[in-house]
XYZ file of N, CA, C and O in Angstrom:
432
model
N 34.843 125.102 -92.902
C 35.227 125.945 -91.777
C 34.411 125.566 -90.586
O 33.230 125.267 -90.674
N 35.070 125.601 -89.426
C 34.363 125.300 -88.179
C 34.627 126.426 -87.195
O 35.675 127.065 -87.172
N 33.632 126.679 -86.357
C 33.746 127.632 -85.274
C 33.270 126.920 -84.007
O 32.515 125.959 -84.047
N 33.760 127.365 -82.886
C 33.402 126.737 -81.623
C 32.542 127.697 -80.811
O 32.946 128.825 -80.587
N 31.373 127.222 -80.401
C 30.403 128.037 -79.692
C 30.093 127.441 -78.336
O 29.847 126.240 -78.271
N 30.067 128.294 -77.335
C 29.722 127.809 -75.975
C 28.201 127.770 -75.847
O 27.515 128.733 -76.201
N 27.712 126.626 -75.371
C 26.285 126.499 -75.124
C 25.942 126.786 -73.711
O 26.792 126.794 -72.823
N 24.666 126.954 -73.472
C 24.145 127.110 -72.118
C 23.941 125.737 -71.498
O 23.840 124.728 -72.216
N 23.817 125.684 -70.196
C 23.599 124.435 -69.478
C 22.337 123.764 -70.034
O 21.322 124.398 -70.254
N 22.472 122.446 -70.257
C 21.332 121.648 -70.707
C 21.075 121.663 -72.180
O 20.173 120.987 -72.665
N 21.850 122.369 -72.951
C 21.665 122.468 -74.403
C 22.579 121.491 -75.118
O 23.720 121.315 -74.765
N 22.045 120.874 -76.169
C 22.868 119.997 -77.012
C 23.643 120.863 -77.988
O 23.236 122.014 -78.273
N 24.677 120.302 -78.593
C 25.406 121.045 -79.626
C 24.568 121.229 -80.893
O 24.708 122.214 -81.563
N 23.670 120.301 -81.151
C 22.771 120.479 -82.284
C 21.950 121.774 -82.081
O 21.792 122.557 -83.034
N 21.433 121.973 -80.855
C 20.661 123.174 -80.566
C 21.523 124.415 -80.636
O 21.139 125.449 -81.210
N 22.708 124.359 -80.011
C 23.613 125.516 -79.960
C 23.980 125.988 -81.364
O 23.898 127.170 -81.681
N 24.346 125.031 -82.211
C 24.752 125.388 -83.580
C 23.586 125.919 -84.394
O 23.757 126.892 -85.148
N 22.435 125.299 -84.272
C 21.297 125.751 -85.058
C 20.850 127.164 -84.655
O 20.339 127.911 -85.507
N 21.076 127.532 -83.417
C 20.721 128.880 -82.957
C 21.557 129.959 -83.636
O 21.159 131.131 -83.670
N 22.717 129.598 -84.161
C 23.552 130.535 -84.900
C 23.587 130.174 -86.399
O 24.526 130.520 -87.103
N 22.563 129.464 -86.856
C 22.361 129.089 -88.261
C 23.523 128.234 -88.810
O 23.914 128.363 -89.946
N 24.073 127.373 -87.927
C 25.105 126.435 -88.332
C 24.689 125.028 -87.985
O 23.634 124.819 -87.385
N 25.535 124.065 -88.319
C 25.265 122.678 -88.055
C 26.382 122.075 -87.217
O 27.565 122.329 -87.475
N 26.030 121.279 -86.201
C 27.050 120.623 -85.391
C 27.841 119.653 -86.262
O 27.289 118.892 -87.058
N 29.147 119.687 -86.094
C 30.056 118.841 -86.886
C 30.809 117.920 -85.925
O 31.803 118.280 -85.320
N 30.272 116.680 -85.787
C 30.770 115.753 -84.751
C 32.172 115.264 -84.975
O 32.813 114.739 -84.030
N 32.748 115.441 -86.138
C 34.110 114.941 -86.336
C 35.141 115.771 -85.578
O 36.299 115.359 -85.436
N 34.756 116.892 -85.009
C 35.694 117.757 -84.262
C 35.751 117.439 -82.777
O 36.577 117.976 -82.056
N 34.853 116.569 -82.270
C 34.860 116.311 -80.847
C 36.168 115.696 -80.346
O 36.601 116.014 -79.250
N 36.838 114.912 -81.153
C 38.131 114.362 -80.737
C 39.142 115.479 -80.573
O 39.983 115.444 -79.673
N 39.081 116.507 -81.380
C 40.009 117.644 -81.320
C 39.763 118.524 -80.115
O 40.691 119.081 -79.548
N 38.502 118.702 -79.718
C 38.215 119.572 -78.586
C 38.139 118.848 -77.241
O 37.968 119.506 -76.220
N 38.305 117.549 -77.251
C 38.287 116.754 -76.013
C 39.693 116.788 -75.386
O 40.315 115.787 -75.099
N 40.157 118.038 -75.198
C 41.479 118.281 -74.605
C 41.339 119.395 -73.581
O 40.560 120.359 -73.790
N 42.108 119.313 -72.535
C 42.023 120.303 -71.472
C 42.386 121.686 -71.966
O 41.711 122.668 -71.622
N 43.432 121.840 -72.774
C 43.827 123.195 -73.235
C 42.702 123.858 -74.039
O 42.484 125.050 -73.936
N 41.977 123.051 -74.824
C 40.885 123.617 -75.629
C 39.714 124.024 -74.715
O 39.129 125.093 -74.870
N 39.398 123.156 -73.734
C 38.317 123.499 -72.817
C 38.674 124.739 -71.981
O 37.823 125.576 -71.720
N 39.918 124.878 -71.575
C 40.335 126.057 -70.804
C 40.287 127.325 -71.666
O 40.040 128.392 -71.147
N 40.484 127.177 -72.939
C 40.366 128.355 -73.851
C 38.872 128.762 -73.926
O 38.568 129.969 -74.017
N 37.964 127.782 -73.906
C 36.550 128.087 -73.962
C 36.007 128.639 -72.649
O 35.150 129.524 -72.634
N 36.471 128.128 -71.533
C 36.098 128.581 -70.201
C 37.356 128.918 -69.417
O 37.804 128.117 -68.604
N 37.926 130.093 -69.621
C 39.177 130.358 -68.937
C 39.026 130.546 -67.452
O 39.961 130.277 -66.691
N 37.854 131.000 -66.965
C 37.699 131.286 -65.536
C 36.524 130.507 -64.950
O 35.516 130.269 -65.621
N 36.670 130.181 -63.681
C 35.571 129.497 -62.994
C 34.555 130.551 -62.516
O 34.685 131.746 -62.814
N 33.555 130.122 -61.809
C 32.463 131.015 -61.404
C 32.898 132.090 -60.414
O 32.253 133.116 -60.307
N 34.042 131.887 -59.768
C 34.579 132.887 -58.850
C 35.596 133.811 -59.501
O 36.191 134.658 -58.831
N 35.818 133.616 -60.802
C 36.755 134.471 -61.527
C 38.193 133.985 -61.523
O 39.058 134.648 -62.038
N 38.442 132.796 -60.933
C 39.778 132.235 -60.938
C 40.004 131.446 -62.220
O 39.074 130.846 -62.746
N 41.223 131.452 -62.688
C 41.538 130.746 -63.915
C 41.616 129.227 -63.650
O 42.179 128.781 -62.669
N 40.992 128.471 -64.558
C 41.087 127.015 -64.461
C 42.532 126.599 -64.678
O 43.218 127.137 -65.551
N 43.013 125.635 -63.920
C 44.360 125.148 -64.034
C 44.399 123.689 -64.502
O 45.440 123.174 -64.851
N 43.242 123.038 -64.457
C 43.198 121.617 -64.828
C 41.752 121.229 -65.224
O 40.832 122.006 -65.052
N 41.644 120.032 -65.759
C 40.383 119.449 -66.139
C 40.271 118.076 -65.467
O 41.277 117.459 -65.137
N 39.067 117.635 -65.325
C 38.824 116.311 -64.753
C 38.582 115.326 -65.879
O 37.781 115.601 -66.780
N 39.255 114.187 -65.839
C 39.005 113.111 -66.837
C 38.422 111.890 -66.171
O 38.599 110.763 -66.592
N 37.679 112.087 -65.057
C 37.077 110.972 -64.337
C 35.757 110.526 -64.934
O 35.159 109.550 -64.475
N 35.225 111.234 -65.934
C 33.909 110.967 -66.452
C 33.916 110.648 -67.913
O 34.890 110.891 -68.616
N 32.799 110.101 -68.376
C 32.605 109.840 -69.798
C 31.131 110.065 -70.120
O 30.282 110.050 -69.225
N 30.836 110.306 -71.374
C 29.469 110.458 -71.771
C 29.315 111.196 -73.067
O 30.225 111.897 -73.508
N 28.140 111.047 -73.657
C 27.859 111.683 -74.939
C 27.776 113.200 -74.839
O 27.811 113.889 -75.853
N 27.622 113.717 -73.617
C 27.529 115.165 -73.394
C 28.851 115.837 -73.029
O 28.883 117.013 -72.688
N 29.923 115.104 -73.119
C 31.250 115.659 -72.785
C 32.089 115.763 -74.042
O 31.847 115.057 -75.010
N 33.100 116.635 -74.076
C 33.606 117.473 -73.018
C 32.696 118.685 -72.760
O 31.832 119.018 -73.567
N 32.935 119.347 -71.626
C 32.169 120.493 -71.265
C 32.500 121.044 -69.892
O 33.438 120.579 -69.240
N 31.682 121.981 -69.483
C 31.809 122.597 -68.144
C 30.672 122.147 -67.276
O 29.505 122.417 -67.598
N 30.966 121.495 -66.159
C 29.966 121.036 -65.244
C 29.739 122.134 -64.219
O 30.623 122.459 -63.408
N 28.566 122.763 -64.265
C 28.329 123.958 -63.489
C 28.251 123.721 -61.984
O 28.813 124.485 -61.206
N 27.615 122.633 -61.523
C 27.498 122.400 -60.084
C 28.846 122.178 -59.429
O 29.120 122.676 -58.356
N 29.708 121.394 -60.062
C 31.040 121.148 -59.535
C 32.037 122.235 -59.956
O 33.119 122.281 -59.427
N 31.628 123.065 -60.890
C 32.485 124.103 -61.475
C 33.782 123.509 -61.945
O 34.891 123.970 -61.590
N 33.689 122.478 -62.741
C 34.853 121.769 -63.296
C 34.736 121.632 -64.802
O 33.642 121.509 -65.336
N 35.891 121.644 -65.443
C 35.957 121.305 -66.854
C 36.130 119.804 -66.973
O 37.001 119.225 -66.322
N 35.284 119.168 -67.768
C 35.307 117.717 -67.888
C 35.726 117.273 -69.259
O 35.244 117.809 -70.285
N 36.580 116.284 -69.304
C 37.042 115.654 -70.520
C 36.412 114.258 -70.593
O 36.353 113.555 -69.574
N 35.981 113.839 -71.757
C 35.409 112.501 -71.936
C 36.531 111.473 -71.929
O 37.354 111.464 -72.837
N 36.552 110.584 -70.936
C 37.629 109.624 -70.848
C 37.398 108.327 -71.582
O 38.181 107.401 -71.514
N 36.263 108.214 -72.304
C 35.972 106.999 -73.059
C 35.288 107.355 -74.371
O 34.121 107.082 -74.587
N 36.065 107.978 -75.251
C 35.512 108.406 -76.554
C 35.134 107.236 -77.434
O 34.317 107.363 -78.344
N 35.739 106.063 -77.202
C 35.399 104.864 -78.004
C 34.051 104.280 -77.566
O 33.198 104.022 -78.369
N 33.885 104.092 -76.273
C 32.655 103.481 -75.760
C 31.487 104.443 -75.673
O 30.336 104.053 -75.854
N 31.750 105.680 -75.347
C 30.726 106.715 -75.198
C 31.155 107.963 -75.938
O 31.507 108.968 -75.298
N 31.108 107.908 -77.255
C 31.590 109.054 -78.032
C 30.749 110.297 -77.837
O 29.534 110.186 -77.601
N 31.371 111.426 -77.873
C 30.649 112.690 -77.813
C 29.753 112.806 -79.043
O 30.151 112.430 -80.141
N 28.531 113.298 -78.806
C 27.601 113.419 -79.932
C 27.023 114.834 -79.965
O 26.982 115.534 -78.954
N 26.531 115.187 -81.142
C 25.889 116.506 -81.295
C 24.625 116.598 -80.457
O 24.291 117.664 -79.957
N 23.918 115.502 -80.294
C 22.681 115.505 -79.543
C 22.827 115.341 -78.052
O 21.876 115.509 -77.289
N 24.049 114.994 -77.589
C 24.263 114.795 -76.163
C 24.086 116.074 -75.383
O 24.456 117.143 -75.804
N 23.444 115.937 -74.233
C 23.226 117.120 -73.345
C 23.196 116.641 -71.907
O 22.817 115.516 -71.630
N 23.605 117.503 -71.013
C 23.564 117.189 -69.594
C 22.803 118.254 -68.851
O 22.869 119.423 -69.185
N 22.069 117.855 -67.820
C 21.242 118.810 -67.072
C 22.085 119.836 -66.318
O 21.572 120.903 -65.971
N 23.346 119.507 -66.035
C 24.167 120.404 -65.245
C 25.457 120.795 -65.984
O 26.379 121.316 -65.357
N 25.529 120.541 -67.266
C 26.749 120.874 -67.983
C 26.457 121.715 -69.206
O 25.403 121.635 -69.820
N 27.454 122.502 -69.550
C 27.455 123.333 -70.775
C 28.560 122.804 -71.676
O 29.567 122.284 -71.205
N 28.349 122.919 -72.969
C 29.267 122.308 -73.907
C 29.946 123.353 -74.810
O 29.351 124.377 -75.110
N 31.126 123.027 -75.226
C 31.808 123.782 -76.273
C 31.542 122.998 -77.553
O 31.903 121.836 -77.670
N 30.875 123.657 -78.504
C 30.321 122.927 -79.665
C 31.034 123.265 -80.956
O 31.231 124.453 -81.272
N 31.361 122.260 -81.751
C 31.973 122.496 -83.078
C 30.844 122.688 -84.111
O 30.073 121.786 -84.421
N 30.754 123.925 -84.588
C 29.684 124.270 -85.522
C 30.284 124.683 -86.880
O 31.264 125.395 -86.901
N 29.669 124.217 -87.934
C 30.159 124.575 -89.266
C 29.011 124.883 -90.192
O 27.856 124.525 -89.933
N 29.322 125.549 -91.247
C 28.321 125.890 -92.262
C 27.938 124.617 -92.995
O 28.795 123.797 -93.337
N 26.667 124.461 -93.239
C 26.188 123.286 -93.963
C 25.925 123.714 -95.408
O 24.992 124.460 -95.686
N 26.792 123.245 -96.266
C 26.671 123.633 -97.678
C 25.491 122.899 -98.319
O 25.287 121.705 -98.055
N 24.706 123.583 -99.142
C 23.575 122.921 -99.778
C 24.072 121.872 -100.781
O 25.175 121.987 -101.339
N 23.302 120.838 -100.939
C 23.638 119.807 -101.917
C 23.613 120.398 -103.328
O 22.764 121.218 -103.651
N 24.567 119.984 -104.128
C 24.601 120.464 -105.510
C 24.429 119.295 -106.469
O 24.769 118.157 -106.153
N 23.903 119.597 -107.580
C 23.742 118.581 -108.625
C 24.533 119.034 -109.845
O 24.733 120.199 -110.097
N 24.998 118.063 -110.557
C 25.782 118.393 -111.758
C 25.049 118.052 -113.018
O 24.134 117.309 -113.041
């Protein structure tokens, strides 16, 4: 099971997930690197207006997310070259993080 948690600006998904006793699950970044998913996480901008689009002009290990200074939702446009990572963080961006329960190892 996976849940999606919004992080604060400057926080990595590893940090965000561990704060709620979960573990970042990087296999979900391809699924959340979509504008409709980001708009569900951040439906309104800082002025209370609903987001109508996302910017795909950027790439980086800290995307997708919400860039606070520009007040834009950003999609990672180069997931092959600069894949989103659990440890990625940006000084001016907040992330929507895929967090899941980490099952303990079992022995048989």
